[in-house]
Amino acid sequence: MRIYNVLGYSILLVYGVLCALVAPAHFGPWLGFGIGAAYLIAGWFMAGLYLSDVIHMGIAHRALDYKPWFIHLVTFLNNTFGIYVNPETWVNRHRLHHRYADTDGDPNKLASDGFWKTLKLCLFPYACNENVANDSIFKTPLFRFISNPVYAVVSQVFNFALLYWLVKDLGYAVTLWLGTRIFAIWVNMVQNYWTHDKRWGYRRYEDADNAMNIGDWLPVMATFSACLQNNHHHFPSLLRLSHDDSEFDFGFMTVKVMRRLGLVTATRKGTELGPEIPLKSFNF
Ligand SMILES: [Zn+2]
């Protein structure tokens, strides 16, 4: 089993066991485990919807056109009740990451950066010397409010306090809150480290960067398919990250559900298909 899978499943296993062990008496171990699982799944799903589907493919690459009220709702919910990720600075870093992938100017990781350095960069990325996130949505009141660093701190203190108030046990609340965020760091490492090192995954395109495709079930589920980095870096504006119907694409499945609900449509840019991409149709 690959190291990223070993670490991912281990984090989930330890988290599940701890949730049962430290669960307060009024819950007991099984309910303690169930509530812990629900908290992690809710946090993961909200973060995937927000970051991978909406901010990444909707705003950073403009491959998908979401209803503005839906973008605002998802941004508010994730950054208030879930794991805070500043939308404006993330889009800026992400565009620079594509422009300079794995070289000087990439805020996420340089080709020479190892595991521990990249882990540190997940929390404290390289400084950006350019601003390429001038989209009008970042000037709207809600985005300005949420992008303020004070909001980052207040929201995380607030949602921890809310969790503590709901479960009424400090140790259990810390286990859920911190455990879910440790899993989120692993998700971030799949995208920033393991899929940007040629020792792991596979390549469909021999491009100049180090981007790789990792197609295993857990990384695809956890990242909403953002681990198909070689496909994505080769053709960043395409609305899906799988380039062949044989590639499992959970993120695209969620986008298709949102399309059926009338929340999103494809942009012209998102449906431009390069001749080297083996897809016969988008199936969108
Ligand atoms: Zn991207």
PDB file of N, CA and C in Angstrom, residues 238-240 242-245 252 256 271 273 277-284:
ATOM      1  N   LEU A 238     -10.243  22.918 -18.174  1.00  0.00           N
ATOM      2  CA  LEU A 238     -11.280  21.915 -18.450  1.00  0.00           C
ATOM      3  C   LEU A 238     -12.131  21.674 -17.215  1.00  0.00           C
ATOM      4  N   LEU A 239     -13.458  21.559 -17.394  1.00  0.00           N
ATOM      5  CA  LEU A 239     -14.359  21.484 -16.237  1.00  0.00           C
ATOM      6  C   LEU A 239     -14.271  20.193 -15.444  1.00  0.00           C
ATOM      7  N   ARG A 240     -13.583  19.174 -15.965  1.00  0.00           N
ATOM      8  CA  ARG A 240     -13.400  17.947 -15.172  1.00  0.00           C
ATOM      9  C   ARG A 240     -11.919  17.584 -15.126  1.00  0.00           C
ATOM     10  N   SER A 242     -10.784  14.330 -14.548  1.00  0.00           N
ATOM     11  CA  SER A 242     -10.535  13.034 -15.166  1.00  0.00           C
ATOM     12  C   SER A 242     -10.541  13.243 -16.674  1.00  0.00           C
ATOM     13  N   HIS A 243      -9.593  12.613 -17.360  1.00  0.00           N
ATOM     14  CA  HIS A 243      -9.503  12.770 -18.815  1.00  0.00           C
ATOM     15  C   HIS A 243      -9.864  11.484 -19.539  1.00  0.00           C
ATOM     16  N   ASP A 244     -10.377  10.541 -18.795  1.00  0.00           N
ATOM     17  CA  ASP A 244     -10.809   9.280 -19.395  1.00  0.00           C
ATOM     18  C   ASP A 244     -11.918   8.749 -18.503  1.00  0.00           C
ATOM     19  N   ASP A 245     -12.942   8.166 -19.105  1.00  0.00           N
ATOM     20  CA  ASP A 245     -14.068   7.693 -18.296  1.00  0.00           C
ATOM     21  C   ASP A 245     -13.677   6.561 -17.342  1.00  0.00           C
ATOM     22  N   PHE A 252     -16.308  15.383  -9.942  1.00  0.00           N
ATOM     23  CA  PHE A 252     -17.170  15.641 -11.102  1.00  0.00           C
ATOM     24  C   PHE A 252     -18.582  15.087 -10.871  1.00  0.00           C
ATOM     25  N   LYS A 256     -21.996  17.244 -11.205  1.00  0.00           N
ATOM     26  CA  LYS A 256     -23.142  16.838 -12.040  1.00  0.00           C
ATOM     27  C   LYS A 256     -24.455  16.890 -11.258  1.00  0.00           C
ATOM     28  N   THR A 271     -15.463  23.958 -21.453  1.00  0.00           N
ATOM     29  CA  THR A 271     -15.827  22.863 -22.369  1.00  0.00           C
ATOM     30  C   THR A 271     -14.946  22.802 -23.615  1.00  0.00           C
ATOM     31  N   LEU A 273     -12.125  21.349 -25.461  1.00  0.00           N
ATOM     32  CA  LEU A 273     -11.444  20.062 -25.297  1.00  0.00           C
ATOM     33  C   LEU A 273     -10.195  20.014 -26.190  1.00  0.00           C
ATOM     34  N   ILE A 277      -6.797  15.040 -25.414  1.00  0.00           N
ATOM     35  CA  ILE A 277      -7.594  14.477 -24.305  1.00  0.00           C
ATOM     36  C   ILE A 277      -8.494  13.371 -24.845  1.00  0.00           C
ATOM     37  N   PRO A 278      -8.400  12.168 -24.290  1.00  0.00           N
ATOM     38  CA  PRO A 278      -9.108  11.033 -24.885  1.00  0.00           C
ATOM     39  C   PRO A 278     -10.625  10.993 -24.656  1.00  0.00           C
ATOM     40  N   LEU A 279     -11.204  11.988 -23.963  1.00  0.00           N
ATOM     41  CA  LEU A 279     -12.649  11.970 -23.720  1.00  0.00           C
ATOM     42  C   LEU A 279     -13.433  12.123 -25.022  1.00  0.00           C
ATOM     43  N   LYS A 280     -14.485  11.326 -25.150  1.00  0.00           N
ATOM     44  CA  LYS A 280     -15.348  11.458 -26.329  1.00  0.00           C
ATOM     45  C   LYS A 280     -16.405  12.548 -26.078  1.00  0.00           C
ATOM     46  N   SER A 281     -16.867  12.623 -24.839  1.00  0.00           N
ATOM     47  CA  SER A 281     -17.814  13.674 -24.462  1.00  0.00           C
ATOM     48  C   SER A 281     -17.588  14.005 -22.993  1.00  0.00           C
ATOM     49  N   PHE A 282     -18.134  15.144 -22.546  1.00  0.00           N
ATOM     50  CA  PHE A 282     -17.962  15.535 -21.146  1.00  0.00           C
ATOM     51  C   PHE A 282     -18.854  14.728 -20.222  1.00  0.00           C
ATOM     52  N   ASN A 283     -19.969  14.238 -20.787  1.00  0.00           N
ATOM     53  CA  ASN A 283     -20.966  13.560 -19.955  1.00  0.00           C
ATOM     54  C   ASN A 283     -21.466  14.506 -18.873  1.00  0.00           C
ATOM     55  N   PHE A 284     -21.723  15.761 -19.260  1.00  0.00           N
ATOM     56  CA  PHE A 284     -22.131  16.796 -18.287  1.00  0.00           C
ATOM     57  C   PHE A 284     -23.501  17.334 -18.660  1.00  0.00           C
TER      58      PHE A 284
END
